[in-house]
PDB file of C-alpha atoms in Angstrom:
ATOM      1  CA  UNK M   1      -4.585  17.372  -3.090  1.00 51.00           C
ATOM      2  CA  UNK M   2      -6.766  16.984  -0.235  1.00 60.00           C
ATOM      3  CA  UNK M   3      -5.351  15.895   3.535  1.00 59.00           C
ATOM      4  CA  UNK M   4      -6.158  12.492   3.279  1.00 77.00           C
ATOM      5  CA  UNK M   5      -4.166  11.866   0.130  1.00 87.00           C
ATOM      6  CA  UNK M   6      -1.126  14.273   1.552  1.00 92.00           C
ATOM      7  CA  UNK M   7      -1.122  11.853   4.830  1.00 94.00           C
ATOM      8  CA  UNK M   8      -1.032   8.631   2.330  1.00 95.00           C
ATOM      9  CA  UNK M   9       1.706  10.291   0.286  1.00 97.00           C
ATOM     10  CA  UNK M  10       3.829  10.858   3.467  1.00 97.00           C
ATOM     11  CA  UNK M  11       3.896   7.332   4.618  1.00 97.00           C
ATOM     12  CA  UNK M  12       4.112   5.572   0.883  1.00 98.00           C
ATOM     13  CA  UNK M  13       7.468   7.783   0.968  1.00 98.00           C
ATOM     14  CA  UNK M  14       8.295   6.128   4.332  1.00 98.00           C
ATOM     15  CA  UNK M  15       7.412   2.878   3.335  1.00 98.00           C
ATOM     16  CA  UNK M  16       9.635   3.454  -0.046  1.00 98.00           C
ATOM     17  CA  UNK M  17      12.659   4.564   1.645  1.00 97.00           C
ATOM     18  CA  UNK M  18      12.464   1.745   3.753  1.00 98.00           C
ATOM     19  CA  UNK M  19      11.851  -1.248   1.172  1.00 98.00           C
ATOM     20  CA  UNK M  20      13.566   0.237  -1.898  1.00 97.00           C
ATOM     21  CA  UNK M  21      16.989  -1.396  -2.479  1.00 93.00           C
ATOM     22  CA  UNK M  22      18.003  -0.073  -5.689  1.00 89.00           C
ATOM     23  CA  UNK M  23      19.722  -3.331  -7.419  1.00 85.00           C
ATOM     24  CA  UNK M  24      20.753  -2.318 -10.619  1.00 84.00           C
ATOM     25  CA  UNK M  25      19.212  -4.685 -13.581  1.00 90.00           C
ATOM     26  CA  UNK M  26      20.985  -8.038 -14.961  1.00 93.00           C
ATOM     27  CA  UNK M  27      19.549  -7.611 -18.930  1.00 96.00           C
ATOM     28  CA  UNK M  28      21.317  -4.975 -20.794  1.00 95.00           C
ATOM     29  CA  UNK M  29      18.679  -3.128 -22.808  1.00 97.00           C
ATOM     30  CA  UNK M  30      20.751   0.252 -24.118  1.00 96.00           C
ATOM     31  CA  UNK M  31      20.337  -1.037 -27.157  1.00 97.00           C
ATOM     32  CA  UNK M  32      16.222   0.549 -27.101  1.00 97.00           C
ATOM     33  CA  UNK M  33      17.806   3.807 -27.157  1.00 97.00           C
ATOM     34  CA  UNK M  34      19.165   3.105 -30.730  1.00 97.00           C
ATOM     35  CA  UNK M  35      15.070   3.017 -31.244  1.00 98.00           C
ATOM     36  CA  UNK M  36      14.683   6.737 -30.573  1.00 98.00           C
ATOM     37  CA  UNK M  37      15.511   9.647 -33.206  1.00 97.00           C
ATOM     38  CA  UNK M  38      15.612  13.208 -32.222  1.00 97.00           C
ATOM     39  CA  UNK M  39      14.043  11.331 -28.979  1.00 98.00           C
ATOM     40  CA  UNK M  40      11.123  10.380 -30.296  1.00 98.00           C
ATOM     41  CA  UNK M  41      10.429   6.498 -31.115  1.00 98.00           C
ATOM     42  CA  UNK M  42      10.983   5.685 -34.972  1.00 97.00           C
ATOM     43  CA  UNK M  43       8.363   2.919 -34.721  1.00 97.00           C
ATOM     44  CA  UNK M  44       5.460   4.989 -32.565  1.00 97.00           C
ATOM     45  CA  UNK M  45       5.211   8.350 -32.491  1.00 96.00           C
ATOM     46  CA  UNK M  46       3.911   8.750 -28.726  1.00 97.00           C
ATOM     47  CA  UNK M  47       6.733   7.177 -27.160  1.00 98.00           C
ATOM     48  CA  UNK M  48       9.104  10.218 -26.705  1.00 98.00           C
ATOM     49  CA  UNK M  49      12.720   9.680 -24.596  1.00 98.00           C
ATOM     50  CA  UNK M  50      12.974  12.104 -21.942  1.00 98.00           C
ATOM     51  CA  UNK M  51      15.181  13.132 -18.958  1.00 97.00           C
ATOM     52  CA  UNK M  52      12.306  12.941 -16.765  1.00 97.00           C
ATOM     53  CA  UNK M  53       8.748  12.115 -16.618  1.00 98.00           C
ATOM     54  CA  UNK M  54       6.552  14.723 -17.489  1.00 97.00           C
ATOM     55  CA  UNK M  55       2.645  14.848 -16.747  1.00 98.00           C
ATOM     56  CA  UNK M  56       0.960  16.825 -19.040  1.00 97.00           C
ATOM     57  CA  UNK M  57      -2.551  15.972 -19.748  1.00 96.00           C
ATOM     58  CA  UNK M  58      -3.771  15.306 -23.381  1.00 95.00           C
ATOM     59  CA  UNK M  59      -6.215  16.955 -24.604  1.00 91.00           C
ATOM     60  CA  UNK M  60      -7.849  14.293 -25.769  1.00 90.00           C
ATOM     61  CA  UNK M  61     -10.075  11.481 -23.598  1.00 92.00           C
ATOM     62  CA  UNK M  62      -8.353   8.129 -23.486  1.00 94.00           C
ATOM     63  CA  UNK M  63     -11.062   6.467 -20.872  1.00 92.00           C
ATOM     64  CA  UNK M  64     -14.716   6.622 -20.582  1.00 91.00           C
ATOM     65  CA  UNK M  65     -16.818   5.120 -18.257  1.00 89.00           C
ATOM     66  CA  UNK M  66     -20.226   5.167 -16.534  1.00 86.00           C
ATOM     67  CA  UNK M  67     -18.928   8.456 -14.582  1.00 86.00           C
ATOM     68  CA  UNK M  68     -17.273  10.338 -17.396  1.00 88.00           C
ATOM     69  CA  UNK M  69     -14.217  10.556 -20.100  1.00 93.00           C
ATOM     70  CA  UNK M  70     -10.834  11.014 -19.042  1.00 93.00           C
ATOM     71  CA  UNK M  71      -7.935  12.718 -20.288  1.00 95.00           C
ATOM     72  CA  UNK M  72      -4.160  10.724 -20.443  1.00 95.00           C
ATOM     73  CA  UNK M  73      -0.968  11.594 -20.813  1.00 98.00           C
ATOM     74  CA  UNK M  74       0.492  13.889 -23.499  1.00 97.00           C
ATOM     75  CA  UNK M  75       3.298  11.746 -24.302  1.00 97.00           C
ATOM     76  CA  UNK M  76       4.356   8.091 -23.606  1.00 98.00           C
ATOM     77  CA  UNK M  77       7.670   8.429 -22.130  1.00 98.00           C
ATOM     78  CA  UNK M  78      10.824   6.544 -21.726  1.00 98.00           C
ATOM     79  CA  UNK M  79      13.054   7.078 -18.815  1.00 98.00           C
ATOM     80  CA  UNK M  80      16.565   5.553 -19.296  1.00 96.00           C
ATOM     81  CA  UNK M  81      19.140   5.553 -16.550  1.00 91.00           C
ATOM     82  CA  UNK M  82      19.688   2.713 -14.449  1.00 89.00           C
ATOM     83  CA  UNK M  83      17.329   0.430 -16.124  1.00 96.00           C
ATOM     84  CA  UNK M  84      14.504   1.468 -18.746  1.00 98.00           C
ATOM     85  CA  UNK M  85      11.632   3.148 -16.729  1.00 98.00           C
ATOM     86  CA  UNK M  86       8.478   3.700 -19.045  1.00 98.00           C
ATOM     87  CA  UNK M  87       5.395   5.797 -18.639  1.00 98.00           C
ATOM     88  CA  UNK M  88       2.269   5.486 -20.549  1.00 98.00           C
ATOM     89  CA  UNK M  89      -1.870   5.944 -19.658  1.00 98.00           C
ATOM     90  CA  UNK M  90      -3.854   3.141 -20.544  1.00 98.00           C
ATOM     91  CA  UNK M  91      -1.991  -0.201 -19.610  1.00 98.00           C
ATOM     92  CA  UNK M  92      -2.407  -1.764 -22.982  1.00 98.00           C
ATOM     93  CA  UNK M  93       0.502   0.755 -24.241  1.00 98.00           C
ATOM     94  CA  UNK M  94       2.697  -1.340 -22.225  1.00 98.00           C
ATOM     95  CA  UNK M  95       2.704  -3.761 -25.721  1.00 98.00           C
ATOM     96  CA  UNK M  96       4.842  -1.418 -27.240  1.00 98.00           C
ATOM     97  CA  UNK M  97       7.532  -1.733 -24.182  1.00 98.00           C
ATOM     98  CA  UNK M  98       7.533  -5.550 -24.312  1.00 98.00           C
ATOM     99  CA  UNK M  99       7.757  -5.846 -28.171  1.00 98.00           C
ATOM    100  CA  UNK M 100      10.940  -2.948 -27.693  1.00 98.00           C
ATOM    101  CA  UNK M 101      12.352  -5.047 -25.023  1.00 98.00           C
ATOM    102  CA  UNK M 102      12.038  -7.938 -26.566  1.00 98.00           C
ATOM    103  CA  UNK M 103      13.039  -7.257 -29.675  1.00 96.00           C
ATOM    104  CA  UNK M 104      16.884  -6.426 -28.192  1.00 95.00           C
ATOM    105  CA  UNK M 105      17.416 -10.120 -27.486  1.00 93.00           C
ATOM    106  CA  UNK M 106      14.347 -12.475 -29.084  1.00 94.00           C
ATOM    107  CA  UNK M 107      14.221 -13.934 -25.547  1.00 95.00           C
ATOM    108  CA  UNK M 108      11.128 -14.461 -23.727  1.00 97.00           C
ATOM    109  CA  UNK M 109       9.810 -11.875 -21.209  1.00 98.00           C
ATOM    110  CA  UNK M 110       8.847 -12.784 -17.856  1.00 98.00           C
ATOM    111  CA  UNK M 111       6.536 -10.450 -16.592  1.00 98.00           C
ATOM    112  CA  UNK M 112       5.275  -9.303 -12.795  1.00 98.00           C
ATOM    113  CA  UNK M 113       2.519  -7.511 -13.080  1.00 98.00           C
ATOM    114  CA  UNK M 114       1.436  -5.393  -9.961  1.00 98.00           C
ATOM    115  CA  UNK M 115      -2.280  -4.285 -10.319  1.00 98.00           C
ATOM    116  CA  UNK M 116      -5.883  -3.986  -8.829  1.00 97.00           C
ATOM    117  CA  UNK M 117      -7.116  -6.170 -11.584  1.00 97.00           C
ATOM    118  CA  UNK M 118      -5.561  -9.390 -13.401  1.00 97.00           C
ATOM    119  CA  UNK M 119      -6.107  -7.419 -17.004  1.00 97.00           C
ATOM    120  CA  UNK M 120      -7.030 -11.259 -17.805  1.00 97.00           C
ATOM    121  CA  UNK M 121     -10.044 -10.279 -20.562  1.00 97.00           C
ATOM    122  CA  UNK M 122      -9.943 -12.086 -24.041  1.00 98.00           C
ATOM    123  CA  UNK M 123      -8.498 -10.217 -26.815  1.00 98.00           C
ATOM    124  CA  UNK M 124     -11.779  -9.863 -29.016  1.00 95.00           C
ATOM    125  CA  UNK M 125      -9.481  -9.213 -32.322  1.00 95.00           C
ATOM    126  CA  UNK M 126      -8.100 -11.202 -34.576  1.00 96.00           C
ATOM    127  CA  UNK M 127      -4.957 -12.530 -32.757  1.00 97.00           C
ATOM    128  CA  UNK M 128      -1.329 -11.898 -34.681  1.00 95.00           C
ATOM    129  CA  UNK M 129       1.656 -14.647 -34.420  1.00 96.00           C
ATOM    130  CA  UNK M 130       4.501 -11.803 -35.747  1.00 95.00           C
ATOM    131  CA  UNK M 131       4.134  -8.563 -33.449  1.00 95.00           C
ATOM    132  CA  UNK M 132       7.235  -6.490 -33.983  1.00 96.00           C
ATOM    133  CA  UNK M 133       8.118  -2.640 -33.696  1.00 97.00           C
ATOM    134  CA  UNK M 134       6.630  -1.661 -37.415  1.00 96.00           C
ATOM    135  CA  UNK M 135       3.265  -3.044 -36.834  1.00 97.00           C
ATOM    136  CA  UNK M 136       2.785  -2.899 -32.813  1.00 97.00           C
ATOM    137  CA  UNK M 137       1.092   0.672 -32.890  1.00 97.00           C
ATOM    138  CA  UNK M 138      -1.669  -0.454 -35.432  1.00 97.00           C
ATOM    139  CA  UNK M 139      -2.301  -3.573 -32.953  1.00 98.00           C
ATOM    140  CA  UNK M 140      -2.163  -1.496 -29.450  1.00 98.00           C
ATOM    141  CA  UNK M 141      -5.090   0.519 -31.436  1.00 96.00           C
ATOM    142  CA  UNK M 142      -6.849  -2.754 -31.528  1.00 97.00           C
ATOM    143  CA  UNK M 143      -6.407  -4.067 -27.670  1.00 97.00           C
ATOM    144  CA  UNK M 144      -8.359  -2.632 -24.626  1.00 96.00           C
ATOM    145  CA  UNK M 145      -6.591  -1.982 -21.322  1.00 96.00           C
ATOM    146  CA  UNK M 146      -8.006  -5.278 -19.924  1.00 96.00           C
ATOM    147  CA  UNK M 147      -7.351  -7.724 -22.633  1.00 98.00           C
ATOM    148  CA  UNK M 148      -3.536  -6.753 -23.934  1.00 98.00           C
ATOM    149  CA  UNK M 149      -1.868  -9.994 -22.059  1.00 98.00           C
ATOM    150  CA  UNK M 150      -4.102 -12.070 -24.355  1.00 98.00           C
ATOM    151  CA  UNK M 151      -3.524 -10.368 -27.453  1.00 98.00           C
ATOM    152  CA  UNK M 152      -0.126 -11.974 -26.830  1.00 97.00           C
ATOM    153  CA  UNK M 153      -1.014 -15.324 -26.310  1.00 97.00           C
ATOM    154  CA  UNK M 154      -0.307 -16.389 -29.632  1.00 97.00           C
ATOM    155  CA  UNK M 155       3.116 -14.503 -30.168  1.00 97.00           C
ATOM    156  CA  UNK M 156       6.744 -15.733 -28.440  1.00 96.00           C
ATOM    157  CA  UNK M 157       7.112 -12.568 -26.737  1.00 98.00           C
ATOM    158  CA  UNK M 158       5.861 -13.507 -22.887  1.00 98.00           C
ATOM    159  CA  UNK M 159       7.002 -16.672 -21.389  1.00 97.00           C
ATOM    160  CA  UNK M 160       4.894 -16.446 -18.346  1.00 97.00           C
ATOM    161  CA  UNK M 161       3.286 -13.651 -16.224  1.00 98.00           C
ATOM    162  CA  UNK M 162       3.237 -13.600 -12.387  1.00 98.00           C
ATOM    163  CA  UNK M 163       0.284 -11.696 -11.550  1.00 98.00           C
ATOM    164  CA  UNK M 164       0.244  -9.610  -8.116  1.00 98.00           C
ATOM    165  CA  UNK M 165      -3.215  -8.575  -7.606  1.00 98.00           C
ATOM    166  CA  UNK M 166      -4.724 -10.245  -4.041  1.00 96.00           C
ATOM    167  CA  UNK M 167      -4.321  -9.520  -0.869  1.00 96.00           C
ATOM    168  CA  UNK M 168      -1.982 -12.993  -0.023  1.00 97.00           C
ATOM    169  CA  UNK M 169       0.024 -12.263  -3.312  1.00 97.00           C
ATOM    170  CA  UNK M 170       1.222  -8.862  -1.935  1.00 98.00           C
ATOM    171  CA  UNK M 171       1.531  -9.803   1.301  1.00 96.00           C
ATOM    172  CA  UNK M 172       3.741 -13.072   0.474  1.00 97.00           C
ATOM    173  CA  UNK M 173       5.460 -11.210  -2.504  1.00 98.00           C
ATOM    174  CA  UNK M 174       9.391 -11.534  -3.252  1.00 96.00           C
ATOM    175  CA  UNK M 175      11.159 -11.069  -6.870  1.00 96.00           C
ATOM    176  CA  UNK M 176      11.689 -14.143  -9.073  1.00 96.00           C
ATOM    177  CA  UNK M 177      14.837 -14.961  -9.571  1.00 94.00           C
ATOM    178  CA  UNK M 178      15.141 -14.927 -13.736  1.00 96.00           C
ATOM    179  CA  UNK M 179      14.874 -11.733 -15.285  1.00 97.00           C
ATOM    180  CA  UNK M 180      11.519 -10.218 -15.684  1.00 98.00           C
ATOM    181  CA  UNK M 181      10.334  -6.759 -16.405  1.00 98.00           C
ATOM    182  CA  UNK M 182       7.770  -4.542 -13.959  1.00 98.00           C
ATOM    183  CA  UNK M 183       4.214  -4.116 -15.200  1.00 98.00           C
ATOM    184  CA  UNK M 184       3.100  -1.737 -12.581  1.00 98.00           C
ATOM    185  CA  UNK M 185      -0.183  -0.213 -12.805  1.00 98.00           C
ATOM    186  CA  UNK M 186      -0.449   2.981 -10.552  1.00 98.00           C
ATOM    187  CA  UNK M 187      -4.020   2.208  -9.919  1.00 98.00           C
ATOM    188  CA  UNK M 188      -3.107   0.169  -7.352  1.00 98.00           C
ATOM    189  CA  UNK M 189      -2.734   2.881  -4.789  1.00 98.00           C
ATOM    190  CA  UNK M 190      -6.862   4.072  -5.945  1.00 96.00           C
ATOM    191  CA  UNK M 191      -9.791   3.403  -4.726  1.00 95.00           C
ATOM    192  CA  UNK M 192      -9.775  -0.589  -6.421  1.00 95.00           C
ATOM    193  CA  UNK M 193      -6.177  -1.323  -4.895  1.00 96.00           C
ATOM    194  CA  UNK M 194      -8.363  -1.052  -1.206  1.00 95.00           C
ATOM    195  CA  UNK M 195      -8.377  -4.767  -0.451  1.00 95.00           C
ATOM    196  CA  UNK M 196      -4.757  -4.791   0.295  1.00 95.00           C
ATOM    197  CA  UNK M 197      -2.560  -3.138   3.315  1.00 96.00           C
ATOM    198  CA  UNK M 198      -0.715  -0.408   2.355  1.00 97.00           C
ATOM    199  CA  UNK M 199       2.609  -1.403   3.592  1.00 98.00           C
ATOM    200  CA  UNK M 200       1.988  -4.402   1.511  1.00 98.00           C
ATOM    201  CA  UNK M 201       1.815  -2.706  -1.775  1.00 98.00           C
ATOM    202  CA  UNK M 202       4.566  -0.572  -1.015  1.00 98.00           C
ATOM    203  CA  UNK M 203       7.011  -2.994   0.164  1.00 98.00           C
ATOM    204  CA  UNK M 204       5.616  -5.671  -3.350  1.00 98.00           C
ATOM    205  CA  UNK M 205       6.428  -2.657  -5.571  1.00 98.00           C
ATOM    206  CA  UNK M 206       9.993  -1.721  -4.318  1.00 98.00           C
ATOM    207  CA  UNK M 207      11.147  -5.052  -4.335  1.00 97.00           C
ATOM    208  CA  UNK M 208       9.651  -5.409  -8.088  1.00 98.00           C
ATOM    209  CA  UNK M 209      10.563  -1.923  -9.212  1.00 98.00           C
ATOM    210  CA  UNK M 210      14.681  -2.972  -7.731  1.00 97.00           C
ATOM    211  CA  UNK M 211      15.339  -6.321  -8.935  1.00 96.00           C
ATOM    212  CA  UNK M 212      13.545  -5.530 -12.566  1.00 97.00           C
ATOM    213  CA  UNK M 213      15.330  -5.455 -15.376  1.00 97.00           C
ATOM    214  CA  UNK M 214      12.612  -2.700 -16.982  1.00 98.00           C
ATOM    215  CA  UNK M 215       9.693  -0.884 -15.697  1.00 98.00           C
ATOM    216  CA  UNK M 216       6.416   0.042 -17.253  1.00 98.00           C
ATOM    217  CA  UNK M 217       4.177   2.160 -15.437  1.00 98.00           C
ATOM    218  CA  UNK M 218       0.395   2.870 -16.506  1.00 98.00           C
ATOM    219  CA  UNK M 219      -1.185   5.805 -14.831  1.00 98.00           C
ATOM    220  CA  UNK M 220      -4.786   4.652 -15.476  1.00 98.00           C
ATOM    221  CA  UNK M 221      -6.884   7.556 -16.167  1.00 97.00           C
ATOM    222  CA  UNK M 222     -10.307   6.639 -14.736  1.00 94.00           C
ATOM    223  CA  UNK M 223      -8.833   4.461 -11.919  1.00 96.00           C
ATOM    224  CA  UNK M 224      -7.167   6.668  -9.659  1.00 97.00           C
ATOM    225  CA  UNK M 225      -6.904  10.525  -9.470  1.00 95.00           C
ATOM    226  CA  UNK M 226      -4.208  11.623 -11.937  1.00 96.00           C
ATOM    227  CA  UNK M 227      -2.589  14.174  -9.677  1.00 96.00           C
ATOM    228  CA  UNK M 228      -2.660  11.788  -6.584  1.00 97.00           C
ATOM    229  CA  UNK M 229      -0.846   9.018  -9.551  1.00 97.00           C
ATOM    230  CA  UNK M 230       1.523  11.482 -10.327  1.00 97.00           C
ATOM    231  CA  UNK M 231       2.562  11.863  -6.484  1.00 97.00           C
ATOM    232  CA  UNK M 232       3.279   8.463  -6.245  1.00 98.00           C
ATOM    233  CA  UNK M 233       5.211   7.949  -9.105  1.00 98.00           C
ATOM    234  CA  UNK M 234       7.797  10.843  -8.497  1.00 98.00           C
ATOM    235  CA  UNK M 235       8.236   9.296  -4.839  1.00 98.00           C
ATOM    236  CA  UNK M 236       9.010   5.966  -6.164  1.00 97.00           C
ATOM    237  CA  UNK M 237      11.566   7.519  -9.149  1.00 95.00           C
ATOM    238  CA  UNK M 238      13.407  10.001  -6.797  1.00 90.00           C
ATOM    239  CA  UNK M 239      13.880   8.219  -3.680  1.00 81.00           C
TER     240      UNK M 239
END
């Protein structure tokens, strides 16, 4: 971790202490943990629930781009205490969350996603109408990490998404006031997140991460240095 990042880390933990209220969440969802035997998820292997988040690296790439392949995370994870806090590499594995969310009360998801990019690309699959826990790990295989809203679009699980992912948006962000789940991709804080104030994506992700009834986190191998992710993410689930 070089001084530049240490000095950032410092003053996101400032900035956190100072923005985070720590509401507790209106939706019940206990009823996910029913979904996990011997604390691993009955309907997708990777999903594993845990006490805490833990960062081992894969051994296997999940990213590749133009500059090289990337490892992810050993384990999708599942944090349950106040509210269900998941933790997963590429963003697309976030489908799993919203179809086990969902699937507690068939109601509609409202979704704020926090992000340096919209994730807006068109599904190029073939587009399912019944997504549900036995056959969402066959269709994550099929999404990319920039096209999973859209794979969606045809299914009753999203009702609408409110994307947070300019400058203004940030900077003019508060909570909605129905329900909605956290789609927070860490990659916000890397070198693509650089268009936006940093006390503005601080103070946009505590007041999320607080009034959310969930949280899904995607670390974003390629997108922002892994160790530097991790750094963030423990300041924003132990303060």
């Amino acid at each position: 971790m070089n001084k530049d990042y240490t000095k950032v880390l410092w003053k996101i933990e400032e900035l956190w202490k100072k923005y985070f209220t720590g509401v507790e969440a209106i939706t019940d969802y206990s009823d996910v943990l029913d979904n996990y035997e011997n604390n691993t998820s009955k309907y997708y292997d990777d999903f594993h629930l845990v006490d805490s988040f833990d960062f081992t690296a894969s051994n296997e790439s999940v990213h590749v781009d133009d500059y090289g392949s990337y490892q992810g995370l050993l384990h999708s994870q599942l944090v349950f205490k106040d509210k269900p806090t998941y933790l997963f590499d590429n963003h697309n594995k976030m489908l799993y969350s919203l179809v086990e969310l969902y699937n507690i009360n068939n109601k509609e998801l409202t979704v704020v996603h926090i992000d340096a990019h919209p994730d807006d690309a068109k599904f190029q699959g073939q587009k399912i109408t019944e997504l549900n826990l036995q056959n969402i790990k066959k269709y994550i295989a099929e999404t990319r990490i920039s096209d999973f809203y859209d794979a969606l679009s045809e299914t009753n699980i999203i009702e609408k998404i409110l994307l947070v992912t300019h400058s203004d948006s940030f900077e003019f962000f508060l909570p909605p006031e129905e329900p909605y789940i956290l789609s927070l991709d860490i990659d916000i804080f890397g070198p693509e997140g650089d268009f936006c104030d940093l006390e503005d994506k601080v103070r946009a992700t505590a007041l999320a991460w607080s009034m959310a009834d969930a949280v899904c986190i995607a670390t974003s191998p390629g997108f922002i240095d892994q160790k530097f992710a991790q750094e963030i993410i423990e300041i924003f689930i132990h303060n």
